[in-house]
Structure formats: C-alpha cells, structure tokens
PDB file of C-alpha atoms and ligand atoms in Angstrom:
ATOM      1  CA  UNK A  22       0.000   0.000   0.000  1.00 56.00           C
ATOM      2  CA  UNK A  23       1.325   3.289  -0.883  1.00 70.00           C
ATOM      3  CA  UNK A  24       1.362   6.712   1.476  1.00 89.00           C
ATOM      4  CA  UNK A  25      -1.604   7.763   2.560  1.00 98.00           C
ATOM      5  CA  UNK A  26      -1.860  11.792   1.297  1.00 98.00           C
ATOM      6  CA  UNK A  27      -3.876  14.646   2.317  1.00 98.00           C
ATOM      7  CA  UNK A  28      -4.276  17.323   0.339  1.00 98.00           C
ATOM      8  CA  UNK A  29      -5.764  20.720   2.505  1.00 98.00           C
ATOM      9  CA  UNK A  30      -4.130  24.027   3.032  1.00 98.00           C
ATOM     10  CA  UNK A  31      -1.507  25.193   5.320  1.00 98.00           C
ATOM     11  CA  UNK A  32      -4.094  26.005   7.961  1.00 98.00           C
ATOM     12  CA  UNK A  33      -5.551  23.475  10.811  1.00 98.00           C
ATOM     13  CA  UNK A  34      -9.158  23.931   9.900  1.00 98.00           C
ATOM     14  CA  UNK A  35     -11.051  20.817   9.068  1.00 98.00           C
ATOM     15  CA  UNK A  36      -7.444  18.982   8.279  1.00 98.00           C
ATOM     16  CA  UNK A  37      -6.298  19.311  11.607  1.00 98.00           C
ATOM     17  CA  UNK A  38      -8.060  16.135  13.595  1.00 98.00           C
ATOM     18  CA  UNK A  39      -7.015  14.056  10.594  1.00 99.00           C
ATOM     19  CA  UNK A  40      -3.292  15.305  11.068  1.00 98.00           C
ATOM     20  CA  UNK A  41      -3.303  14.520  14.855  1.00 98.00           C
ATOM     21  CA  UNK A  42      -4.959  11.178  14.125  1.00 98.00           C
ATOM     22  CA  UNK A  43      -2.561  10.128  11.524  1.00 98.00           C
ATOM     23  CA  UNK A  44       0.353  11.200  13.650  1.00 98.00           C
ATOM     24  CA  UNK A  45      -0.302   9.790  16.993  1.00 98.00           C
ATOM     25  CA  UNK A  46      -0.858   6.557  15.588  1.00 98.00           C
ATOM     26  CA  UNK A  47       1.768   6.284  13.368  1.00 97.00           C
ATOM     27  CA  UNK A  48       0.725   6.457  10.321  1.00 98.00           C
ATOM     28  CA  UNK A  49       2.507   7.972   7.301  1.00 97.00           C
ATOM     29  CA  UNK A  50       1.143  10.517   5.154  1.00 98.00           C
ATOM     30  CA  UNK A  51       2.434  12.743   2.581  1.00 98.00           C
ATOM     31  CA  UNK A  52       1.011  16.790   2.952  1.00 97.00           C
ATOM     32  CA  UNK A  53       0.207  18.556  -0.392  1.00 97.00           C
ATOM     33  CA  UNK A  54      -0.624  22.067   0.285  1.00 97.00           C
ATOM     34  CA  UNK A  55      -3.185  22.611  -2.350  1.00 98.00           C
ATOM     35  CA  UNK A  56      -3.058  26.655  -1.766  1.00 96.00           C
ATOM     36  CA  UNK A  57      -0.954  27.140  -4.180  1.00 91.00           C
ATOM     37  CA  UNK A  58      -2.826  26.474  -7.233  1.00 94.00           C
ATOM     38  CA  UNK A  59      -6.818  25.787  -6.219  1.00 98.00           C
ATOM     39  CA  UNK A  60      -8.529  27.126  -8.600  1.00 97.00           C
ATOM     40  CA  UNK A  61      -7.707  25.652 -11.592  1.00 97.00           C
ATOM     41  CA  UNK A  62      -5.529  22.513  -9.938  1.00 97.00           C
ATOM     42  CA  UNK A  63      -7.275  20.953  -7.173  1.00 98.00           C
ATOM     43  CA  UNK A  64     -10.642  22.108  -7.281  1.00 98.00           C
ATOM     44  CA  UNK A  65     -11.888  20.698 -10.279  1.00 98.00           C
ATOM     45  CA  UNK A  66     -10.624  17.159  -9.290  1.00 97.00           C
ATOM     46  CA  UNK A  67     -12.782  17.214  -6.058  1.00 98.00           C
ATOM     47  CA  UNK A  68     -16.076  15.821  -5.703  1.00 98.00           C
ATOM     48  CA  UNK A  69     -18.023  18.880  -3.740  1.00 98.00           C
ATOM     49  CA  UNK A  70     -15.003  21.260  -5.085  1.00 98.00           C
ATOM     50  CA  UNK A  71     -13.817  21.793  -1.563  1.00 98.00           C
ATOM     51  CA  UNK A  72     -10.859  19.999   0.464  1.00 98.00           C
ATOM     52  CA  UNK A  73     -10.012  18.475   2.773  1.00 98.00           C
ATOM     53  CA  UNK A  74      -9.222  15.297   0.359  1.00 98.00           C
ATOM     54  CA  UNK A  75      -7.219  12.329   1.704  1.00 98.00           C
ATOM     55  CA  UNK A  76      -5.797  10.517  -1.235  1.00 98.00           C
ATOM     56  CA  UNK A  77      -5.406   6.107  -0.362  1.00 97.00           C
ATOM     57  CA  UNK A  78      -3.830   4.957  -3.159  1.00 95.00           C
ATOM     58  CA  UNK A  79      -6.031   5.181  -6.433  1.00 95.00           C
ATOM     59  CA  UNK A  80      -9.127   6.224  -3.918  1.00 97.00           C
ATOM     60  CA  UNK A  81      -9.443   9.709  -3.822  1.00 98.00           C
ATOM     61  CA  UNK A  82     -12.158  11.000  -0.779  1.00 98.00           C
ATOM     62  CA  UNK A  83     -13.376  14.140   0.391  1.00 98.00           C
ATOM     63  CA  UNK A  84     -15.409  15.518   3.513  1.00 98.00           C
ATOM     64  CA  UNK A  85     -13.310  15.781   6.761  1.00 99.00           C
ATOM     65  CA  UNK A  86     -15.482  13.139   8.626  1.00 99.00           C
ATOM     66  CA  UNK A  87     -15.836  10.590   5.540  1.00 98.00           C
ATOM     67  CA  UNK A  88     -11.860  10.906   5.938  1.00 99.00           C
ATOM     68  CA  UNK A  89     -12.064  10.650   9.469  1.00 99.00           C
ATOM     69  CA  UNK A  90     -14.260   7.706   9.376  1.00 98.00           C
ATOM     70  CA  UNK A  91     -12.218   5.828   6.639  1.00 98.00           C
ATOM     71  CA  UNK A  92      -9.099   5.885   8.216  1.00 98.00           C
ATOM     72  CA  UNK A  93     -11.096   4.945  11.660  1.00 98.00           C
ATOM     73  CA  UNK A  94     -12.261   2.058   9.984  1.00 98.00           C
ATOM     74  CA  UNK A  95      -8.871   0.853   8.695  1.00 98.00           C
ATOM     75  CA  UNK A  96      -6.770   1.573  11.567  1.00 98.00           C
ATOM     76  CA  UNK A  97      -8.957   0.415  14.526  1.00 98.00           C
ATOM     77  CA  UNK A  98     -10.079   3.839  15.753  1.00 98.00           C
ATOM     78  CA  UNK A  99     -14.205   3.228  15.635  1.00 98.00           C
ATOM     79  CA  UNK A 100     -14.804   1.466  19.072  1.00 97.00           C
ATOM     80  CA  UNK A 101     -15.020  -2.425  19.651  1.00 97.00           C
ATOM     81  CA  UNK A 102     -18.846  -2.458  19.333  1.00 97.00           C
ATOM     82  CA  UNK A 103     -21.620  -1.414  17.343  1.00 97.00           C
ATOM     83  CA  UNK A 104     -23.210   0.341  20.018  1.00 97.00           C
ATOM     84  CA  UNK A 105     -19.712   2.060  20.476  1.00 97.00           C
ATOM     85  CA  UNK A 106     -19.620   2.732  16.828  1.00 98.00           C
ATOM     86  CA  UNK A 107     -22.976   4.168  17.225  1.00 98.00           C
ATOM     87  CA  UNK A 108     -22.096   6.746  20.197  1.00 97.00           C
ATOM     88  CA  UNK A 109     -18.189   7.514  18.700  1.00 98.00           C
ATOM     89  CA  UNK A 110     -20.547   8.774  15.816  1.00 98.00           C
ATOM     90  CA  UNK A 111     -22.998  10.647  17.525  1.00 98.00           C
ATOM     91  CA  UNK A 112     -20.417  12.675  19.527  1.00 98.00           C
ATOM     92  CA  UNK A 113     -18.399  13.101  15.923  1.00 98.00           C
ATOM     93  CA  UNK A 114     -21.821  14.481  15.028  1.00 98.00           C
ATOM     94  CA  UNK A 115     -21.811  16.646  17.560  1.00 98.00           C
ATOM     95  CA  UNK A 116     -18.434  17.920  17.373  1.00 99.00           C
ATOM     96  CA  UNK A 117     -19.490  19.009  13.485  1.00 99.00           C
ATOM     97  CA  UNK A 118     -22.353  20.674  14.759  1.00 98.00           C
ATOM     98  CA  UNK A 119     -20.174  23.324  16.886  1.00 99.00           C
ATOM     99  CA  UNK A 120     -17.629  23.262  14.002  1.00 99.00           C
ATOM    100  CA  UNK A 121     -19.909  24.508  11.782  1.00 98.00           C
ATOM    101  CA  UNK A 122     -20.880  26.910  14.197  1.00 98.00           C
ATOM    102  CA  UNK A 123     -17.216  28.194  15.049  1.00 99.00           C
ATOM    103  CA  UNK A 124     -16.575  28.390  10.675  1.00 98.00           C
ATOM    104  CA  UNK A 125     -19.243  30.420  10.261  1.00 98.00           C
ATOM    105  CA  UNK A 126     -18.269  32.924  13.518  1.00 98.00           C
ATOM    106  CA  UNK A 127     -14.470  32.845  11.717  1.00 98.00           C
ATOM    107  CA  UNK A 128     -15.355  33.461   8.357  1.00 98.00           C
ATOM    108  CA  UNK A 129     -18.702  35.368   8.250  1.00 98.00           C
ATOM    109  CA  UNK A 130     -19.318  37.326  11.740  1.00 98.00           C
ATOM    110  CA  UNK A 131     -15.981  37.761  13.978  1.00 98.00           C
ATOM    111  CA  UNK A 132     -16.283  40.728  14.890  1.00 98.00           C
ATOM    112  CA  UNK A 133     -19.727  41.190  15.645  1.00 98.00           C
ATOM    113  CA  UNK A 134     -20.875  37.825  16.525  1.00 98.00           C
ATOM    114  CA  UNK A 135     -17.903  36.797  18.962  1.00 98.00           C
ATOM    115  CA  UNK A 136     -18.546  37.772  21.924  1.00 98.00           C
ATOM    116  CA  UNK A 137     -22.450  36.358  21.524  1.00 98.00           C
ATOM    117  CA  UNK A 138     -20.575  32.871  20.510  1.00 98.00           C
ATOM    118  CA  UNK A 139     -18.537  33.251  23.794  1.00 98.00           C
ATOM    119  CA  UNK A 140     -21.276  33.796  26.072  1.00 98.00           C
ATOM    120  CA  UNK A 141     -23.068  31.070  24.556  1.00 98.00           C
ATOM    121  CA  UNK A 142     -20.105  28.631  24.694  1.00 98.00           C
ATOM    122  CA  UNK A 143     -21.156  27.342  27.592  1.00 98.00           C
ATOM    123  CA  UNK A 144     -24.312  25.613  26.498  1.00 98.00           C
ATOM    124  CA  UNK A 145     -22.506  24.158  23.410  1.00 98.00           C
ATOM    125  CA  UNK A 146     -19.738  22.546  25.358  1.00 98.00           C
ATOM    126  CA  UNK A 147     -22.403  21.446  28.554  1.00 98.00           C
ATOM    127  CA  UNK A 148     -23.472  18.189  26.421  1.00 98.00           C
ATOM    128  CA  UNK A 149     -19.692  17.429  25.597  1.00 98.00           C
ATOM    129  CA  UNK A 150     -19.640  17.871  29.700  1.00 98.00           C
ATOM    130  CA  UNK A 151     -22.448  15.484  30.299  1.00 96.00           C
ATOM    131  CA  UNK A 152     -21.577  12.501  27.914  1.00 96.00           C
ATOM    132  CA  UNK A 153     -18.018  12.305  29.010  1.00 96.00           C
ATOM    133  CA  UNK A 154     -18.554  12.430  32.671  1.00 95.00           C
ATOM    134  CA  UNK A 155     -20.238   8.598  31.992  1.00 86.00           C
ATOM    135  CA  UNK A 156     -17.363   6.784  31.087  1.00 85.00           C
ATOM    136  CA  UNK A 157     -14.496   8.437  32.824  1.00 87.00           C
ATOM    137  CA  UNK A 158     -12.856  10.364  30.109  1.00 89.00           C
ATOM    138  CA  UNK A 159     -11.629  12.617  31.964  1.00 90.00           C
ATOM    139  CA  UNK A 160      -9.048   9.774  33.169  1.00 87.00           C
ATOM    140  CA  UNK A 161      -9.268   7.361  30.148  1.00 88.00           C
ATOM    141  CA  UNK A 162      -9.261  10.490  27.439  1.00 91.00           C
ATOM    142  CA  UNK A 163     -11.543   8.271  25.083  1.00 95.00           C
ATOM    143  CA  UNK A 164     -14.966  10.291  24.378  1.00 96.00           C
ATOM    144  CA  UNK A 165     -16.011   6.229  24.285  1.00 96.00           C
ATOM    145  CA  UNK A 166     -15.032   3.022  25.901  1.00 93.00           C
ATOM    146  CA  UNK A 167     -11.686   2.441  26.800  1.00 92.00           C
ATOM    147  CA  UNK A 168      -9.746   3.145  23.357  1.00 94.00           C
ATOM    148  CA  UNK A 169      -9.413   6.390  21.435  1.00 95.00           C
ATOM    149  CA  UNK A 170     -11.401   6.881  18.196  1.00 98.00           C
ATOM    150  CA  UNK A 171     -11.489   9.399  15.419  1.00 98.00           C
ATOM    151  CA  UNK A 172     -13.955  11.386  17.243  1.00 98.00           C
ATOM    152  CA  UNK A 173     -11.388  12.257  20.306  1.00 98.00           C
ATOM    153  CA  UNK A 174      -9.361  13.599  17.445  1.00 98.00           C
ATOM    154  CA  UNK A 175     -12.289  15.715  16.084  1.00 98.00           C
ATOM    155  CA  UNK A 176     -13.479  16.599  19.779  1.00 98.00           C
ATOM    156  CA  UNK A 177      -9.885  17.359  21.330  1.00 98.00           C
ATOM    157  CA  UNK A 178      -9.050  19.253  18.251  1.00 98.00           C
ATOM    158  CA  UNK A 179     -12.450  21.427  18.674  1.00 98.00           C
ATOM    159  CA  UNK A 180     -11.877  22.044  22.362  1.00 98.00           C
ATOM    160  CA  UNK A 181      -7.978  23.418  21.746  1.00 98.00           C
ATOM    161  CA  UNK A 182      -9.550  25.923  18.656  1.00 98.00           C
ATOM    162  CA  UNK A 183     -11.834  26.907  21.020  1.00 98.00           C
ATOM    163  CA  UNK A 184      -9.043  27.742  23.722  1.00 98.00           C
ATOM    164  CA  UNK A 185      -7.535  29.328  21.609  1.00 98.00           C
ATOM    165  CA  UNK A 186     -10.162  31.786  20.880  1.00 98.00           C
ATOM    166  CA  UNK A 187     -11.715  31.607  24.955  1.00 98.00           C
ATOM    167  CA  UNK A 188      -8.895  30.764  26.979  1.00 98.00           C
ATOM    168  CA  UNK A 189     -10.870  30.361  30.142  1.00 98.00           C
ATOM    169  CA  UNK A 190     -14.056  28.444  28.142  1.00 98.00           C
ATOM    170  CA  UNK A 191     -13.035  24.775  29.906  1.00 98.00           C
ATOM    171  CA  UNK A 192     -12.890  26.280  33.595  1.00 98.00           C
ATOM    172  CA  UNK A 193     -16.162  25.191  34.374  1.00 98.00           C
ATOM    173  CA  UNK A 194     -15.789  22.057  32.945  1.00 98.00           C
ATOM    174  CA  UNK A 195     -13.898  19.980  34.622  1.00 98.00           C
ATOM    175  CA  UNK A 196     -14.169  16.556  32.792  1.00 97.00           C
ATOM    176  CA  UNK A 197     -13.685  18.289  29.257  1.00 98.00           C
ATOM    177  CA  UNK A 198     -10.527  20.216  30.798  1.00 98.00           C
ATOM    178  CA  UNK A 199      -8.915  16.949  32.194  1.00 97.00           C
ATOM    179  CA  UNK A 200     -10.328  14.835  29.029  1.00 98.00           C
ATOM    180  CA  UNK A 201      -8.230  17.898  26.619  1.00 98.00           C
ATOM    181  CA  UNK A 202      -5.087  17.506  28.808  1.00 97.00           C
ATOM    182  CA  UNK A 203      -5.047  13.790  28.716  1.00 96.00           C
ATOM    183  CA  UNK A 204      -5.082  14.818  24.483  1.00 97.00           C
ATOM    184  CA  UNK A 205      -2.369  17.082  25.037  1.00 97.00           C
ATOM    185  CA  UNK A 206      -0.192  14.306  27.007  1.00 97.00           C
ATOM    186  CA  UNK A 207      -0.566  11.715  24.454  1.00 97.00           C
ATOM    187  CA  UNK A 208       3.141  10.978  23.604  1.00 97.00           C
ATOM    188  CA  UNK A 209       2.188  11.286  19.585  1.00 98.00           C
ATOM    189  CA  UNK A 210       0.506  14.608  20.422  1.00 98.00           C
ATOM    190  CA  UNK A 211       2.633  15.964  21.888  1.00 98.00           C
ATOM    191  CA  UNK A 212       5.692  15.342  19.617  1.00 98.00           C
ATOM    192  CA  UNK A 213       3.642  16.500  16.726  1.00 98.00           C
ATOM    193  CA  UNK A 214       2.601  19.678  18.817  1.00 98.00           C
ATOM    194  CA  UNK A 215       6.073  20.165  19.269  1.00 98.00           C
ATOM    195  CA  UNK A 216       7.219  20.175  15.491  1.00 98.00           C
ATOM    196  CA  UNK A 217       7.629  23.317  13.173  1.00 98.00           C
ATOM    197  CA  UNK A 218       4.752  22.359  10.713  1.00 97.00           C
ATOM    198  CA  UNK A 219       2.215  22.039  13.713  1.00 98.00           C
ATOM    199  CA  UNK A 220       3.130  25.754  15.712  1.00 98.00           C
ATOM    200  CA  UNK A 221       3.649  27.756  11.910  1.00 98.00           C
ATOM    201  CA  UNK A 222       0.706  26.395  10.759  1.00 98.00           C
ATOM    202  CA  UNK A 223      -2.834  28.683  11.499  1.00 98.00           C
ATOM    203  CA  UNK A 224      -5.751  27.308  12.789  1.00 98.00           C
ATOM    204  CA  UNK A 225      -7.731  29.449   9.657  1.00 98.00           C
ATOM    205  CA  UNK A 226      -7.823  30.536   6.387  1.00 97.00           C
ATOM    206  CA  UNK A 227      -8.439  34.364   7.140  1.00 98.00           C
ATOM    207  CA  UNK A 228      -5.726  34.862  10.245  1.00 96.00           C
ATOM    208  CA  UNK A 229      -8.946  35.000  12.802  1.00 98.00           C
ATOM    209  CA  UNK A 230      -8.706  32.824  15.782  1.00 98.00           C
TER     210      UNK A 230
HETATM  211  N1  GVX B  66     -18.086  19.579   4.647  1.00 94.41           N
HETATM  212  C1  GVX B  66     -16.734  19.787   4.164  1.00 94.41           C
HETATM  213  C2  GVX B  66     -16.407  21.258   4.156  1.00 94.41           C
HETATM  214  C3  GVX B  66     -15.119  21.529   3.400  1.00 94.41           C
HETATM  215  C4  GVX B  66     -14.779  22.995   3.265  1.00 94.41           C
HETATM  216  O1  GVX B  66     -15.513  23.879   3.695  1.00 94.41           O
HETATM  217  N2  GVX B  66     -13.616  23.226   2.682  1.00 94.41           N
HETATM  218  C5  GVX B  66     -13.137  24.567   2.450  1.00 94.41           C
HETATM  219  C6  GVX B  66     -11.842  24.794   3.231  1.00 94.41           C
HETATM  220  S1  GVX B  66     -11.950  24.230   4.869  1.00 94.41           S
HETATM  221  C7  GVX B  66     -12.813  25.470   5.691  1.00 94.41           C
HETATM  222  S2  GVX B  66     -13.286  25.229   7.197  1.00 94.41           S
HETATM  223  N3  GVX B  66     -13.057  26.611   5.080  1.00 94.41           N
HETATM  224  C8  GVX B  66     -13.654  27.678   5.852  1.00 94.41           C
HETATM  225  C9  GVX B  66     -14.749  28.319   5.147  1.00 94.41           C
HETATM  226  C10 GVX B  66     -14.297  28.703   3.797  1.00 94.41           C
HETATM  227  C11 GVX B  66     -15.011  28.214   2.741  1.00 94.41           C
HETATM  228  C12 GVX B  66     -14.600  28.539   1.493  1.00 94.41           C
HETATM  229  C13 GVX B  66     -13.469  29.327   1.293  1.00 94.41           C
HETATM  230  C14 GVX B  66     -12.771  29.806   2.367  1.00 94.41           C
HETATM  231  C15 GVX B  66     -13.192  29.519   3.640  1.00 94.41           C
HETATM  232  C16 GVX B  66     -12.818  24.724   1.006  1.00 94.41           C
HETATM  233  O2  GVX B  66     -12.530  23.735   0.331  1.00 94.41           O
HETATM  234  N4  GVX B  66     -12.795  25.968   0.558  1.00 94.41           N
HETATM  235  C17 GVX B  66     -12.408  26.277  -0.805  1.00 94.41           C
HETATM  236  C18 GVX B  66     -13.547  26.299  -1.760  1.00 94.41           C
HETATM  237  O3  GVX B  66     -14.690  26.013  -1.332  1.00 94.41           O
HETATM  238  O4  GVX B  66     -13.293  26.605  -2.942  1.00 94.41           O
HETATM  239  C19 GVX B  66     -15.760  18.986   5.018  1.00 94.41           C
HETATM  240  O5  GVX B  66     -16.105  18.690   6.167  1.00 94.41           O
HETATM  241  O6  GVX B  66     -14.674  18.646   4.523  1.00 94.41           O
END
C-alpha cells in the first residue's frame, strides 16, 4: 500500500483532527498544500469542489469526517462495538455541529458575533460535559469506551480551537478540561505539537482565531 496523502491548506481547519490522528498513531502521510494552485488545480478534481481530500492509493475521498471515518475504519479507531460505533458517531456528530458553528463565527461574523458565541459557549460545550462524565474520560481520554477513536481527534481538536479563541471556556468544565489535557499528554501529540509544521501552521484561512 502506498502513502496515505492529504491534500488541505496550510491552515488546521477541518485537516487538523485528521493530522493529529494520523500522527499519533503512526501512520505515514504525505502533505500537499493545495493553496498554491486551487482554482484551476485541485478544485476541479474534487467531488463537492472543496478539500479536505485524503488521497489512499487510487481512492481519492473528500469531507473531513468521511476521511475521518475511513481511516477509523482501517486503523482500529471506531470502538469495539456497534453500540460504540454508534455513540463515537454521535459525539463526531456533535463535534461538526459546533464546528460549523465556530466556521461560520471565523469566516462570516468575527467581529460582531464573537462575543455572543462566547457567552453562549457554555451551552454548546455542557453536552460534551455530560456525555463524558459517563465513562471516565476525563481519566481514560476516550470520548467512548476504553480506546481512542477518530472522534477524540475531532473533539480534542475542537476544544484546543476553542481555547484558543476563549482561553478560560473549559474552567467550568472539569471533565472536558482533564479529558483535553489527557489529548495534550498523548506521547504522539505531543511530539507532533512540538514540530515546526504544527506551531507555523494557522488554525484558519483568514488569520482570525
Ligand atoms: N463539509 C466539508 C467542508 C469543506 C470545506 O468547507 N472546505 C473549504 C476549506 S476548509 C474550511 S473550514 N473553510 C472555511 C470556510 C471557507 C469556505 C470557502 C473558502 C474559504 C473559507 C474549502 O474547500 N474551501 C475552498 C472552496 O470552497 O473553494 C468537510 O467537512 O470537509
């Protein structure tokens, strides 16, 4: 099998979880920054002429969780259960839900819509609160069961944007904060954290965070 590769641009965005994933459990990829020539290059070859697209030897697939889920499925990242399955989706589901919400805050209504997205924070990150508190996450930092899946990439990687932009937005959760540490500790994490690609790279398109 050749190298995996995913082709996004040089921003964390909706490539990021799929990075983290790919890194912490050893899995090689090759990067193609697709920035350079969209338009007319990469574009056209995409399905819903957007990217992320992760490219598995002739296989060529788009949509950040289809990639997400694709690589969970090959690599033993989806739980050890249907019912798992089942919940590591519905949190994934989730996590796109307030994803779509932060991407439209970045790109369409920063300045007059952030501090109303702050405020509300709270009730967006209260279920995330709730569902993790019932399996020990905090200690185990799996969203499900006892081994990580694609949707502690997508989670962990939603709670650290959203540090970024509220520093103080985990303080009252205290299972979320631990359960994002325990992310941050991961030995793969935290070497890829550590590297020049992952601390030049922004977390969006338009230099809002
Ligand atoms: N549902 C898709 C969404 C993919 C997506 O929005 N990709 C964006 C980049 S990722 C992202 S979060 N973009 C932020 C919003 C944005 C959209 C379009 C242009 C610039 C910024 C893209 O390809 N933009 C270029 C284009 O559409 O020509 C997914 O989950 O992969």
């Amino acid at each position: 099998m050749g190298k995996y590769q995913l082709i996004y641009f040089n921003v964390r965005g909706r490539g990021e979880a799929i990075r983290t994933l790919l890194k912490d459990n050893g899995i090689d990829y090759e990067e193609i920054n697709c920035g350079n020539n969209w338009q007319k290059e990469w574009k056209p070859q995409m399905q819903f002429g957007q990217t992320p697209a992760l490219r598995d030897n002739d296989f060529l697939l788009v949509q950040s969780n289809a990639i997400l889920r694709h690589l969970a499925r090959k690599h033993g990242l989806y739980g050890d259960t249907e019912e798992e399955a089942a919940l590591i989706d519905m949190i994934n589901d989730g996590v796109e839900d307030l994803r779509s919400k932060y991407v439209n805050l970045i790109y369409r209504n920063y300045e007059n819509g952030k501090d109303e997205y702050i405020a509300d924070l709270p009730n967006q990150l209260q279920p995330f609160e709730k569902l993790l508190s019932s399996n020990g996450a905090d200690r185990s930092g799996c969203c499900v069961g006892t081994k990580c899946s694609f949707a502690d990439y997508n989670l962990s990687d939603l709670l650290d944007i959203h540090v970024v932009l509220a520093p103080k937005c985990l303080e009252d959760f205290p299972i979320l904060k631990a359960y994002y540490q325990q992310y941050l500790a991961r030995p793969g994490v935290l070497e890829y954290r550590e590297t020049e690609a992952f601390k030049q790279r922004p977390i969006n398109g338009n230099g809002k965070q």
